[in-house]
Coordinates of C-alpha atoms and ligand atoms in Angstrom, one line a residue:
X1 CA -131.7 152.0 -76.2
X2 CA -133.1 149.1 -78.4
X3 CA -133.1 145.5 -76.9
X4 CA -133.1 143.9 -80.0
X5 CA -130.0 142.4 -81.0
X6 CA -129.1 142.8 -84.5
X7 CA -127.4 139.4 -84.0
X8 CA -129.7 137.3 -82.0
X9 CA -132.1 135.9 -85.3
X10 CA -128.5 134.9 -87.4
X11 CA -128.4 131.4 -88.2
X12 CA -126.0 129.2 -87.4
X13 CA -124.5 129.0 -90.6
X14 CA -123.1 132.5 -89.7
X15 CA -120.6 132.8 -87.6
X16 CA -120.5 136.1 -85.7
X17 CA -117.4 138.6 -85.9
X18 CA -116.6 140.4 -82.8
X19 CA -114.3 143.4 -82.8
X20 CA -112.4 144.1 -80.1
X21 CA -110.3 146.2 -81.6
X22 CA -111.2 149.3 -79.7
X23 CA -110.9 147.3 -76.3
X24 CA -108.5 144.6 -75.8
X25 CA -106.5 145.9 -79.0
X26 CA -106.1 149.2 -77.2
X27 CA -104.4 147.0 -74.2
X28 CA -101.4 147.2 -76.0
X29 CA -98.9 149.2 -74.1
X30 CA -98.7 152.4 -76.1
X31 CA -101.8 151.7 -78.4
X32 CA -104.3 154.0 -76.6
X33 CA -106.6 156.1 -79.1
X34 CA -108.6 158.8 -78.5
X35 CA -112.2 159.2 -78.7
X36 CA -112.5 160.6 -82.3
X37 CA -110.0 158.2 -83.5
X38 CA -111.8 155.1 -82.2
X39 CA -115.0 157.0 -84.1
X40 CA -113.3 156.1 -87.3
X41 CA -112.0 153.0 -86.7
X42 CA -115.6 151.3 -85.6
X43 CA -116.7 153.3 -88.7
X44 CA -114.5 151.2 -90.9
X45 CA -115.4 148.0 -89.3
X46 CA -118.9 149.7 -89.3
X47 CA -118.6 149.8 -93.3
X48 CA -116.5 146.4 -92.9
X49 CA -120.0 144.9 -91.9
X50 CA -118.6 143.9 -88.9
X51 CA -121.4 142.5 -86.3
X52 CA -120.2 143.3 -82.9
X53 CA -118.0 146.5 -81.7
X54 CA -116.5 146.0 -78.3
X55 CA -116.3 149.9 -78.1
X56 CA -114.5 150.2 -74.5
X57 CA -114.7 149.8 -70.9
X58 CA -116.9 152.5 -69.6
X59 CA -116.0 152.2 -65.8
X60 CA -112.2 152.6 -66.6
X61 CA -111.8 156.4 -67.1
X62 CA -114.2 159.5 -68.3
X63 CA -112.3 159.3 -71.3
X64 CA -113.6 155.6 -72.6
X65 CA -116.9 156.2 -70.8
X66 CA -117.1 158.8 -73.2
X67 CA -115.8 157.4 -76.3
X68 CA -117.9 154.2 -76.3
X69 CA -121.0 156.7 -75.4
X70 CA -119.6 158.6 -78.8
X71 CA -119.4 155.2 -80.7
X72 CA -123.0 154.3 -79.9
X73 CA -124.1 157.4 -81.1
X74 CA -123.0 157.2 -84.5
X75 CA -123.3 153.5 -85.2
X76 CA -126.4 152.3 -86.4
X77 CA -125.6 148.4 -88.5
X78 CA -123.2 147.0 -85.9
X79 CA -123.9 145.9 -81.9
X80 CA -122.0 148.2 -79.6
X81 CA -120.8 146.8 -77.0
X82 CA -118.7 147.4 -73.8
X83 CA -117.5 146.0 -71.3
X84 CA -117.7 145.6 -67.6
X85 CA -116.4 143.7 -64.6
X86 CA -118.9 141.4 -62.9
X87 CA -120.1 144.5 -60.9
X88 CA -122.7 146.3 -60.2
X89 CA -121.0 150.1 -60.8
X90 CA -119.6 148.8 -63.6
X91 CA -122.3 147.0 -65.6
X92 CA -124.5 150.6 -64.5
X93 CA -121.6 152.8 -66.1
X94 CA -121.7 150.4 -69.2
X95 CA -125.1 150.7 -69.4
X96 CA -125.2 154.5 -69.5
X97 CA -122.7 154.4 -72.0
X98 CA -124.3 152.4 -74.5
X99 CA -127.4 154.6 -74.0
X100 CA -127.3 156.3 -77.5
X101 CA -127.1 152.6 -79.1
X102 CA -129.4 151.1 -81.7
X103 CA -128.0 148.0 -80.6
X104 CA -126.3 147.4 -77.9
X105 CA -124.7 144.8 -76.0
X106 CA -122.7 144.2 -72.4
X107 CA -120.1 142.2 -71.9
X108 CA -119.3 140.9 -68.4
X109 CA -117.1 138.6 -66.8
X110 CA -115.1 137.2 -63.9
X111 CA -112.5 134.6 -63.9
X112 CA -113.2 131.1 -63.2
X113 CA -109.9 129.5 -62.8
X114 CA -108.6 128.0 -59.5
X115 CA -105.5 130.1 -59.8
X116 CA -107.5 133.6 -60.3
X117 CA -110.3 132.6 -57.8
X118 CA -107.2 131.6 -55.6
X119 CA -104.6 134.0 -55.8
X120 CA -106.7 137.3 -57.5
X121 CA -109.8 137.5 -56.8
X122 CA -110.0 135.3 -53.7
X123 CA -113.4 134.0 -53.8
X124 CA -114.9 130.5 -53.4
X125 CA -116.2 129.7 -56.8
X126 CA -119.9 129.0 -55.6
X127 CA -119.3 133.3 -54.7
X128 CA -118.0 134.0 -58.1
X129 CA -120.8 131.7 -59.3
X130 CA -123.4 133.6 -57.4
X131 CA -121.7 137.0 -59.0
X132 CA -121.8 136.2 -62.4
X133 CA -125.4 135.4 -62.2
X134 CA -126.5 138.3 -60.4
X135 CA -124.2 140.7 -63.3
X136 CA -126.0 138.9 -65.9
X137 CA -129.2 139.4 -63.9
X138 CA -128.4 143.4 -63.6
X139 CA -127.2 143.6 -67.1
X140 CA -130.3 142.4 -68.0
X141 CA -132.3 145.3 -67.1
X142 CA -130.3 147.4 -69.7
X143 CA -130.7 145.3 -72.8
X144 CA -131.6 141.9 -74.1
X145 CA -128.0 141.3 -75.3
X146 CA -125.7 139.8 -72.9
X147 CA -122.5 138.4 -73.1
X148 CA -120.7 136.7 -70.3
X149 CA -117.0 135.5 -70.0
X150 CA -115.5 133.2 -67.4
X151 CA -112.0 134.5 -67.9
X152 CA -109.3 132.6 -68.2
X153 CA -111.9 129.9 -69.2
X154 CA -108.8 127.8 -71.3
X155 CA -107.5 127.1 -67.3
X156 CA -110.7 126.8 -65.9
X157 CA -112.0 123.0 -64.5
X158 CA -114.9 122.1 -66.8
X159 CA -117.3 120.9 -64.4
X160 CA -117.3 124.4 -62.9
X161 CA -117.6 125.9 -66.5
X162 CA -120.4 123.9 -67.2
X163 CA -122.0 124.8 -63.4
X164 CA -121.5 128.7 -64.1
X165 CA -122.5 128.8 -67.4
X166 CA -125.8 127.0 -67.3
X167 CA -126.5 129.2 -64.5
X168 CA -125.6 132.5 -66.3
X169 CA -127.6 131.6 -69.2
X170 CA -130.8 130.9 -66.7
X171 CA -130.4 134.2 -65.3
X172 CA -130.1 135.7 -69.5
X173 CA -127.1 135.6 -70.8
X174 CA -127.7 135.4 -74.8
X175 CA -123.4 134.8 -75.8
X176 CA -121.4 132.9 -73.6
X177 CA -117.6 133.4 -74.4
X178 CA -115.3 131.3 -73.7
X179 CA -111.6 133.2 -73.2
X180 CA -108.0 131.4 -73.5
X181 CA -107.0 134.7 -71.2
X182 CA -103.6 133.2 -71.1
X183 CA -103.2 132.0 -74.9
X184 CA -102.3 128.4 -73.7
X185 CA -104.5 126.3 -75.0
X186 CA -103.6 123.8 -77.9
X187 CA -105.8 124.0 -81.0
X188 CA -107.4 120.3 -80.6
X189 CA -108.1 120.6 -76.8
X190 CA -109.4 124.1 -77.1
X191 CA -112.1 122.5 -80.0
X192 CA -112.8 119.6 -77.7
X193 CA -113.2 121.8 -74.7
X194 CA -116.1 124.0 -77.0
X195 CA -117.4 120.8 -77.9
X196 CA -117.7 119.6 -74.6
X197 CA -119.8 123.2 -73.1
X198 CA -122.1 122.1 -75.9
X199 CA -122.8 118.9 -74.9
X200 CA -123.0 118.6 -71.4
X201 CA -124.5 121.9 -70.8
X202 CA -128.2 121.3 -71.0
X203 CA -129.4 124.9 -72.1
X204 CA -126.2 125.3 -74.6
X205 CA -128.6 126.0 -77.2
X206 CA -129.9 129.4 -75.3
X207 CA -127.0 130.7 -76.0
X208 CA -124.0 131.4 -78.8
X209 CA -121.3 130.2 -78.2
X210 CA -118.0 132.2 -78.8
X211 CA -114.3 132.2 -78.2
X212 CA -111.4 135.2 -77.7
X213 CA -108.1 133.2 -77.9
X214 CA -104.6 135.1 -77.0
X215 CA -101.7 134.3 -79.0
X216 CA -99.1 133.9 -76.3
X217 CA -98.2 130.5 -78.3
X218 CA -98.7 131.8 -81.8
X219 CA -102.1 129.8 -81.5
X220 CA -104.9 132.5 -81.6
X221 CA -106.5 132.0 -85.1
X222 CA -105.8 127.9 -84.8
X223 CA -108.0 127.6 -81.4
X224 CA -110.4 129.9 -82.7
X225 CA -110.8 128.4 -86.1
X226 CA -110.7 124.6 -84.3
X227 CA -113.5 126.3 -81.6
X228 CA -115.6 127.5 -84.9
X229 CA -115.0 123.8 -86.5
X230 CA -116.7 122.0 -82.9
X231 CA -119.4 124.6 -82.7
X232 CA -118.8 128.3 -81.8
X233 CA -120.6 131.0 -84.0
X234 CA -118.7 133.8 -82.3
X235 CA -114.9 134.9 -82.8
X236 CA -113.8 137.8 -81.2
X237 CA -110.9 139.1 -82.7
X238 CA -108.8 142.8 -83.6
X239 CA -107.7 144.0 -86.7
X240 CA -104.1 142.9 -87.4
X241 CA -104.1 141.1 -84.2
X242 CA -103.8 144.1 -82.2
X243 CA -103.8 142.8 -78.0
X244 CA -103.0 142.5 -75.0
X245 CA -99.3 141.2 -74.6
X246 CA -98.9 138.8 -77.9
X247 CA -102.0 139.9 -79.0
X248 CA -105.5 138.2 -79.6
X249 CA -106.7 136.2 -82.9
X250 CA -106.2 138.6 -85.9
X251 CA -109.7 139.5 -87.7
X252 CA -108.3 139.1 -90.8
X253 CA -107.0 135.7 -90.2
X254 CA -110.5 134.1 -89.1
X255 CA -112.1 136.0 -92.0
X256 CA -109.8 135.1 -94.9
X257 CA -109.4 131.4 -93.5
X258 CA -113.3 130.6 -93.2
X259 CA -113.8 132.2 -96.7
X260 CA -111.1 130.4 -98.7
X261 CA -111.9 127.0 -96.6
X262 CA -115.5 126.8 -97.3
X263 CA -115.2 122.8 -97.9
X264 CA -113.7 122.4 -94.1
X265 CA -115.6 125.0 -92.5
X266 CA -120.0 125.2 -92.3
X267 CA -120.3 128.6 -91.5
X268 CA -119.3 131.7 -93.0
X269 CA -118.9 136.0 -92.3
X270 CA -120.9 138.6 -93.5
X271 CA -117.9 140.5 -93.5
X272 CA -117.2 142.8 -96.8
X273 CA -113.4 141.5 -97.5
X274 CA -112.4 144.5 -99.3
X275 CA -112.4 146.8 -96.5
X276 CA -109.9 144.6 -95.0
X277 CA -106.3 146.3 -95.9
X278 CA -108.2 149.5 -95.8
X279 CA -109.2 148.7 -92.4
X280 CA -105.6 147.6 -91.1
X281 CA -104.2 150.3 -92.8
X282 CA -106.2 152.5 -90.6
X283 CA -105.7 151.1 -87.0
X284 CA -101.3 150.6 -88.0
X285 CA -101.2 154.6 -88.8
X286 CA -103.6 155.5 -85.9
X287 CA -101.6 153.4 -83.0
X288 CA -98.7 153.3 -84.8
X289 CA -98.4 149.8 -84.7
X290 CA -97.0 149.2 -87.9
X291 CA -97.9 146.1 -89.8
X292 CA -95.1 143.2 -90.2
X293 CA -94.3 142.7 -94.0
X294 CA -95.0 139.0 -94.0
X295 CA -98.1 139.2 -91.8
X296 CA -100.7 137.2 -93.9
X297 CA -103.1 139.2 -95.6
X298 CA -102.1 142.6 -94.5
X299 CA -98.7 142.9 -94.6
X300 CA -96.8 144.7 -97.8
X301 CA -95.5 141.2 -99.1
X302 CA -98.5 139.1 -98.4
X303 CA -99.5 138.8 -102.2
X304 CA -95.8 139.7 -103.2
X305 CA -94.3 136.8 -105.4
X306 CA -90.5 137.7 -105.6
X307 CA -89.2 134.4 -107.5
X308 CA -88.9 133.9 -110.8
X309 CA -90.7 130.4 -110.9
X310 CA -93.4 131.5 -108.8
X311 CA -93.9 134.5 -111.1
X312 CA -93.6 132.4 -114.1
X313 CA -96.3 130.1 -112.6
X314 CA -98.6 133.3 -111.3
X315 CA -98.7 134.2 -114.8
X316 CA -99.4 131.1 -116.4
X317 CA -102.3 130.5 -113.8
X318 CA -103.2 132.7 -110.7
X319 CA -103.9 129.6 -109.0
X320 CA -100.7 127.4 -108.9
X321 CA -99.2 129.7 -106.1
X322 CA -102.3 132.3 -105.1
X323 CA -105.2 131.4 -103.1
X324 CA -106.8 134.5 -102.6
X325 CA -106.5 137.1 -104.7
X326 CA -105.5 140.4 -103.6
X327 CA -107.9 143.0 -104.6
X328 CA -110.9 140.8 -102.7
X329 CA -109.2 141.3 -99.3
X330 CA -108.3 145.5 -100.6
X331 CA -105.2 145.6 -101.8
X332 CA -105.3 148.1 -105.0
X333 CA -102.3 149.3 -106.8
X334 CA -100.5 152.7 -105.5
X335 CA -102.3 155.2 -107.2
X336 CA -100.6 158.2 -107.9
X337 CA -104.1 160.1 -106.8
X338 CA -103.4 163.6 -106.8
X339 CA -100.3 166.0 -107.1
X340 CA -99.3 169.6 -106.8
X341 CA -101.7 170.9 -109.1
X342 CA -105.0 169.6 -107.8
X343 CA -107.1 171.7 -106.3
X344 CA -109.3 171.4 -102.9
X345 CA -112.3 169.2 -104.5
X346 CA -109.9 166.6 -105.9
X347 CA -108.2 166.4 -102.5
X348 CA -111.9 166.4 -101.0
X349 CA -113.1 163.9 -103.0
X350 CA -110.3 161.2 -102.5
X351 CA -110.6 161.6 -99.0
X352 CA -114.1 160.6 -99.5
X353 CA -113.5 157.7 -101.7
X354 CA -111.1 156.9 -98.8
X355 CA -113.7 156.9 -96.2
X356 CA -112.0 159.7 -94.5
X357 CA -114.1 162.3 -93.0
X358 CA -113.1 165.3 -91.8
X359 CA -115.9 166.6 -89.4
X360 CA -115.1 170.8 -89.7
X361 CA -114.0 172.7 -92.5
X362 CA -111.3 173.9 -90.2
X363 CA -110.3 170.7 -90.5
X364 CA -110.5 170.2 -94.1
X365 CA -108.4 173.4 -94.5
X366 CA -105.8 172.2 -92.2
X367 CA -105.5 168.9 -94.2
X368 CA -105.5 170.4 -97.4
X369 CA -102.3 172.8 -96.5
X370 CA -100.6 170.4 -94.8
X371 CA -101.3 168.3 -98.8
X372 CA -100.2 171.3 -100.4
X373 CA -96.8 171.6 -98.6
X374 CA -96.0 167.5 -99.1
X375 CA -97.2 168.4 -102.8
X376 CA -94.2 170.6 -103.0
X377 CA -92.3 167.9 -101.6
X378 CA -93.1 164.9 -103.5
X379 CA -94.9 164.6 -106.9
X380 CA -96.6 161.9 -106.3
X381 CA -99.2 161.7 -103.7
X382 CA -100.6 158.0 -103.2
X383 CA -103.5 157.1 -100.6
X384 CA -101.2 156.2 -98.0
X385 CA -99.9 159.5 -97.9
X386 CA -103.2 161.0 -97.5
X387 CA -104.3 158.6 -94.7
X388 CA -101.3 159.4 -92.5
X389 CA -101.4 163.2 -93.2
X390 CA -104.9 163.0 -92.4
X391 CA -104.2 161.3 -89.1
X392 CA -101.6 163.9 -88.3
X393 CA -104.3 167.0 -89.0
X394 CA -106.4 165.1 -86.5
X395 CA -104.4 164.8 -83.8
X396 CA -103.1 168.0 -83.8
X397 CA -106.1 169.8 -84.0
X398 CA -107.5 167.6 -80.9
X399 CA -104.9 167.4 -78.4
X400 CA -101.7 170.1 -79.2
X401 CA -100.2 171.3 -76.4
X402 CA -96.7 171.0 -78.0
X403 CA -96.0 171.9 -81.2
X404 CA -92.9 171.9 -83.6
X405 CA -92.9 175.3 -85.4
X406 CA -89.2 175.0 -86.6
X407 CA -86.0 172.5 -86.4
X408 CA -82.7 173.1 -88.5
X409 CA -80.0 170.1 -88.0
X410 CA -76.4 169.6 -88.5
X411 CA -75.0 167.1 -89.5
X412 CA -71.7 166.5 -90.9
X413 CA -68.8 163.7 -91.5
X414 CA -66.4 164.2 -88.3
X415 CA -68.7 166.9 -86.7
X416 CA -70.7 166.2 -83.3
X417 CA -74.6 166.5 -84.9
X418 CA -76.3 169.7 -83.6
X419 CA -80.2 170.4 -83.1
X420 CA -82.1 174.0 -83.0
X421 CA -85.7 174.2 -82.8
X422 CA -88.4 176.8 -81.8
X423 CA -91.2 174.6 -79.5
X424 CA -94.3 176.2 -78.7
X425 CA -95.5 175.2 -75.6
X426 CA -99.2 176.1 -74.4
X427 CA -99.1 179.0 -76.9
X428 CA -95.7 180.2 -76.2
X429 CA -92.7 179.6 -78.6
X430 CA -89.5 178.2 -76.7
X431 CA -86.1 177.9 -78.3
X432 CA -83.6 175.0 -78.0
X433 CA -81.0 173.9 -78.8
X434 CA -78.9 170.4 -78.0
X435 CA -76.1 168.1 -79.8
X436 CA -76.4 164.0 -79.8
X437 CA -75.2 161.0 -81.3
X438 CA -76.8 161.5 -84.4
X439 CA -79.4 163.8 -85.9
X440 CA -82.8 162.3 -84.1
X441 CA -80.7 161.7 -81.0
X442 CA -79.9 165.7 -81.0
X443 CA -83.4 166.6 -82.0
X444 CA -85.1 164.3 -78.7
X445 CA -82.6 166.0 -76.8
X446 CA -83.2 169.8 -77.9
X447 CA -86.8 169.1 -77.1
X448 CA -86.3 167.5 -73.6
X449 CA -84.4 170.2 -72.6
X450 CA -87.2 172.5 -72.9
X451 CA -90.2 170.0 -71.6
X452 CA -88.3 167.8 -69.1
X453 CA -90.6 165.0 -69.2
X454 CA -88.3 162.5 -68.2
X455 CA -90.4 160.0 -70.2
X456 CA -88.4 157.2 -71.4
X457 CA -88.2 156.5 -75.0
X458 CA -88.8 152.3 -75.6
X459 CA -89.2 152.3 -78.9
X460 CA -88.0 154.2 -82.2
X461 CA -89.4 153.1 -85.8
X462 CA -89.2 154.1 -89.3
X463 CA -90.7 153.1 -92.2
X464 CA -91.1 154.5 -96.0
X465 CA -95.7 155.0 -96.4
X466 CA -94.7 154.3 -100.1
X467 CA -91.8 153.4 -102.0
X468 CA -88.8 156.0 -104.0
X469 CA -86.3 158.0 -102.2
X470 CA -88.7 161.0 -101.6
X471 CA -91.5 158.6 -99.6
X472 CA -92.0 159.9 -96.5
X473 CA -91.0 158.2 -93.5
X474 CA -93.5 157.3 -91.1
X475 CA -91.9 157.3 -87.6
X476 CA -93.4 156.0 -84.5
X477 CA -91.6 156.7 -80.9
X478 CA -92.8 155.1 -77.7
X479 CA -92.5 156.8 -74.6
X480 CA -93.3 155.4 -70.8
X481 CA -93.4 157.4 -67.7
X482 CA -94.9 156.9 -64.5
X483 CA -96.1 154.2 -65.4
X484 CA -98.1 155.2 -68.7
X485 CA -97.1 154.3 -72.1
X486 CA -98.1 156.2 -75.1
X487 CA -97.2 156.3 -79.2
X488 CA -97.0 159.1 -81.2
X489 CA -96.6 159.1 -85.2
X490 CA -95.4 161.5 -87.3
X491 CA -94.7 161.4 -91.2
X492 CA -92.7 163.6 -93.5
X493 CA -90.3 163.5 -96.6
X494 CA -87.6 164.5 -93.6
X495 CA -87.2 161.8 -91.2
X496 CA -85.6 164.4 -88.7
X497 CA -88.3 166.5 -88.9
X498 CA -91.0 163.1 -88.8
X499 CA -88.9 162.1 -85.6
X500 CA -89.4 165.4 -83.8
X501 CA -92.9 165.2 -84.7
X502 CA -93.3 162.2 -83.2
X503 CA -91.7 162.6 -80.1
X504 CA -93.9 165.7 -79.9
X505 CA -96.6 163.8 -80.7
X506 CA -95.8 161.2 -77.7
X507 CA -95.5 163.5 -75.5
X508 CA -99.2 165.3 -76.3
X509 CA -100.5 162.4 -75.4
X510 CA -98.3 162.1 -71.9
X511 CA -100.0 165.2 -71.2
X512 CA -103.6 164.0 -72.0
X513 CA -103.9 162.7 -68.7
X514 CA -106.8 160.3 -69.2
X515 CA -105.7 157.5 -66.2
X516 CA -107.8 154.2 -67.1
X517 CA -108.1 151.2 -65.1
X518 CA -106.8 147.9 -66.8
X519 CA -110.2 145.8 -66.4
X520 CA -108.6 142.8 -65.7
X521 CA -106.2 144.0 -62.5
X522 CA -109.6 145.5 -60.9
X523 CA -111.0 144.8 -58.0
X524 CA -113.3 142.4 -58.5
Ligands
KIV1 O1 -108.7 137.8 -72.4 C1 -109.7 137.9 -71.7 O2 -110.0 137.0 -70.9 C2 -110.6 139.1 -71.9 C3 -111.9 139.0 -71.2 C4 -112.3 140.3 -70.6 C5 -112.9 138.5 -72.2 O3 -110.2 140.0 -72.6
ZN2 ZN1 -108.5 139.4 -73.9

């Protein structure tokens, strides 16, 4: 494992992205990923020219320990990084992890506020002090890049923030981060309070300085762009603001705003713009969090000019209502790509152009039947439909322990709707059959009745990949039990049938069982 940072000679005119996509973005209830899907997505970012990956949390299940080790294998321009409570078997099971890494990075922390040295972790601070020096210390002996966090830093007292943090950057730490855990902070305080760590501490300049706001209060991106405007050269940050509870500061956001506002702000990304939608695209169809319409910069209407004076105007002059123009942040026109008559190279090719590998040419042939049969379907076949067909292949080829192999429906004015499907479960096909309030209800049911998961279903989405009456329908169903919330996706012209998929899909991943520790309701 290399020491060198790929970061640690940028100057301060650059201000460092931080992913954390793959970490705190999979803290989402129900937006776990598995290990080949979090593969592609820090491949995008790694094409994104993202600078830091937050790949995972090694010690909180085989399952990330392994998928951060599979990111550091493959990632070569980006830091890897994970993450790892202020403790010993932790910052060792990080460190093994990030192994395979050209460049790699640990991030540890421990929270420094009265009420979580108080009530959670009940420690006097000069304890948690001592800790957070010797895990920087440790750390250190794995690689040269080290990143501490005094969590829940934006309720922390500054004097002790400026006591710990002088002391963790004796003992090595190369990034301090400072965390709004909470997302309470108010834009100007949160600036003064960065300003503040810079002044008083007198070895500030040992270290970058960076910030991971929450957006409890909507106020993610505005603490972190008022932290960047009083100093910090780090943002951590998650494509389309993926996070724990309201989320964390959306990547996109931080990105677009710095670049447009070059006369307010002094510093700017290396980040490659265009990958952007591409990007968001990818993490919506893989954790089937779908992306709000009027979310900036991602979301379908964020260039979308629907009145007649603002039209009139765009085509007059771009400028008069558009400060950023589309196609620089990825957005391309739907392309009719391919259709029914293209053959395996086309399809090949596009994927390609997509930046979507397929690893085996099991794989490849699985995609490209599943293509054939939407081709009889639906003429036209845009990207979109390719990325979530794509995701589908995937994840069945991984993880199917369910599987749908038939479902006929009835449905009809007056008539109780009625469900019949063949389920094959662990290799053996099961029939069913079950009536409900409506089509999807009777399908869920029919399929319950055979696996008896008792999982309960929190959420039930559907939305068109692309526009027309024979788009398909991209369905995401969220199920909880014991505890565990997963997601699963499915997508066809037949929303009944994209429903049952789903559900099946959900309930794959129930039976995946990778238990992983949350890291911040540990032990430390
Ligand atoms: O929100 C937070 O405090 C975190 C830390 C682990 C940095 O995610
Ligand atoms: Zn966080």
């Amino acid at each position: 494992m290399s020491n060198e940072s790929i970061v640690s000679d940028r100057s301060s005119d650059h201000l460092i992205i931080f992913d954390t996509t793959l970490r705190d973005g999979e803290q989402s209830p129900g937006a776990s990923m598995t290990k080949d899907e979090k593969v592609r997505i820090a491949k995008a970012l790694e094409k994104m020219r993202v600078d830091v990956i937050e790949a995972g949390f090694p010690i909180a299940s085989p399952g990330d320990f392994e998928s951060v080790k599979a990111v550091a294998s493959v990632i070569k321009n980006s830091t890897v990084c994970g993450l790892a409570r202020a403790l010993e078997k932790d910052i060792q099971r990080a460190g093994d992890a990030l192994k395979p890494a050209a460049s790699s990075r640990i991030h540890t922390f421990i929270a420094t506020s009265p009420i979580h040295m108080k009530m959670k972790l009940r420690m006097h601070p000069d304890d948690v002090l001592a800790q957070a020096v010797a895990s920087v210390k440790m750390a250190r002996q794995f690689t040269g890049d080290v990143e501490f966090s005094p969590e829940d830093a934006g309720r922390s007292e500054t004097d002790f923030l400026c006591r710990i943090i002088e002391a963790v950057i004796d003992a090595g730490a190369t990034t301090i981060n400072i965390p709004d855990t909470v997302g309470y902070n108010i834009p100007h305080q949160f600036g003064h309070l960065i300003q503040t760590l810079l002044e008083r501490i007198p070895n500030s300049d040992k270290a970058i300085f960076s910030v991971h706001c929450h957006n409890d209060l909507g106020l993610a991106v505005g603490n972190s762009l008022s932290a960047v405007l009083n100093g910090a050269r780090q943002v951590e940050c998650t494509i389309n603001g993926l996070g724990e509870r309201a989320g964390n500061a959306s990547l996109e956001e931080i990105v677009m705003a710095v670049r447009t506002r070059q006369d307010v702000f002094s510093c700017d990304t290396l980040l490659d713009a265009t990958q952007i939608v591409p990007c968001s695209k990818l993490v919506s169809g893989i954790t089937g969090f779908p992306v709000q319409p009027n979310k900036a910069i991602v979301g379908a209407n964020a260039f979308a000019h629907e009145s007649g004076i603002h039209q009139d105007g765009i085509l007059k002059s771009r400028e008069t209502y558009e400060i950023m123009r589309a196609q620089d942040v990825g957005w391309s026109d739907n392309r009719m790509v391919l259709g029914k008559h293209s053959g395996r190279n086309a399809f090949k090719s596009r994927l390609k152009e997509l930046n979507i590998e397929l690893s085996t040419e099991h794989e490849l042939n699985e995609a490209f039947a599943r293509f054939k049969e939407l081709a009889d379907k639906k003429h036209e076949i845009f990207d979109e439909d390719l990325t979530a067909l794509v995701a589908d292949t995937n994840w069945s080829i991984e993880n199917e322990h369910y599987k749908l192999v038939s479902l006929r429906v009835c449905s009809e004015t007056g008539e109780i709707p009625n469900a019949s499907l063949v389920l094959e479960i662990g290799g053996n096909e099961v029939n069913a059959s079950a009536s409900g309030g409506g089509p999807v209800d009777a399908s869920f049911r029919a399929i319950e009745s055979v696996v008896n998961s008792g999982a309960q279903l929190q959420l039930y989405s559907v939305n068109n990949i692309t526009s027309g009456t024979d788009a398909q329908g991209e369905v995401t169903v969220r199920l909880e039990s014991g505890g565990r919330i997963v997601s699963g996706q499915g997508a066809d012209t037949d929303i009944v049938i994209a429903s049952a998929n789903a559900y099946v899909n959900a309930l794959n991943k129930l039976s995946n069982s990778d238990q992983r520790e949350h890291p911040q309701l540990g032990d430390v």
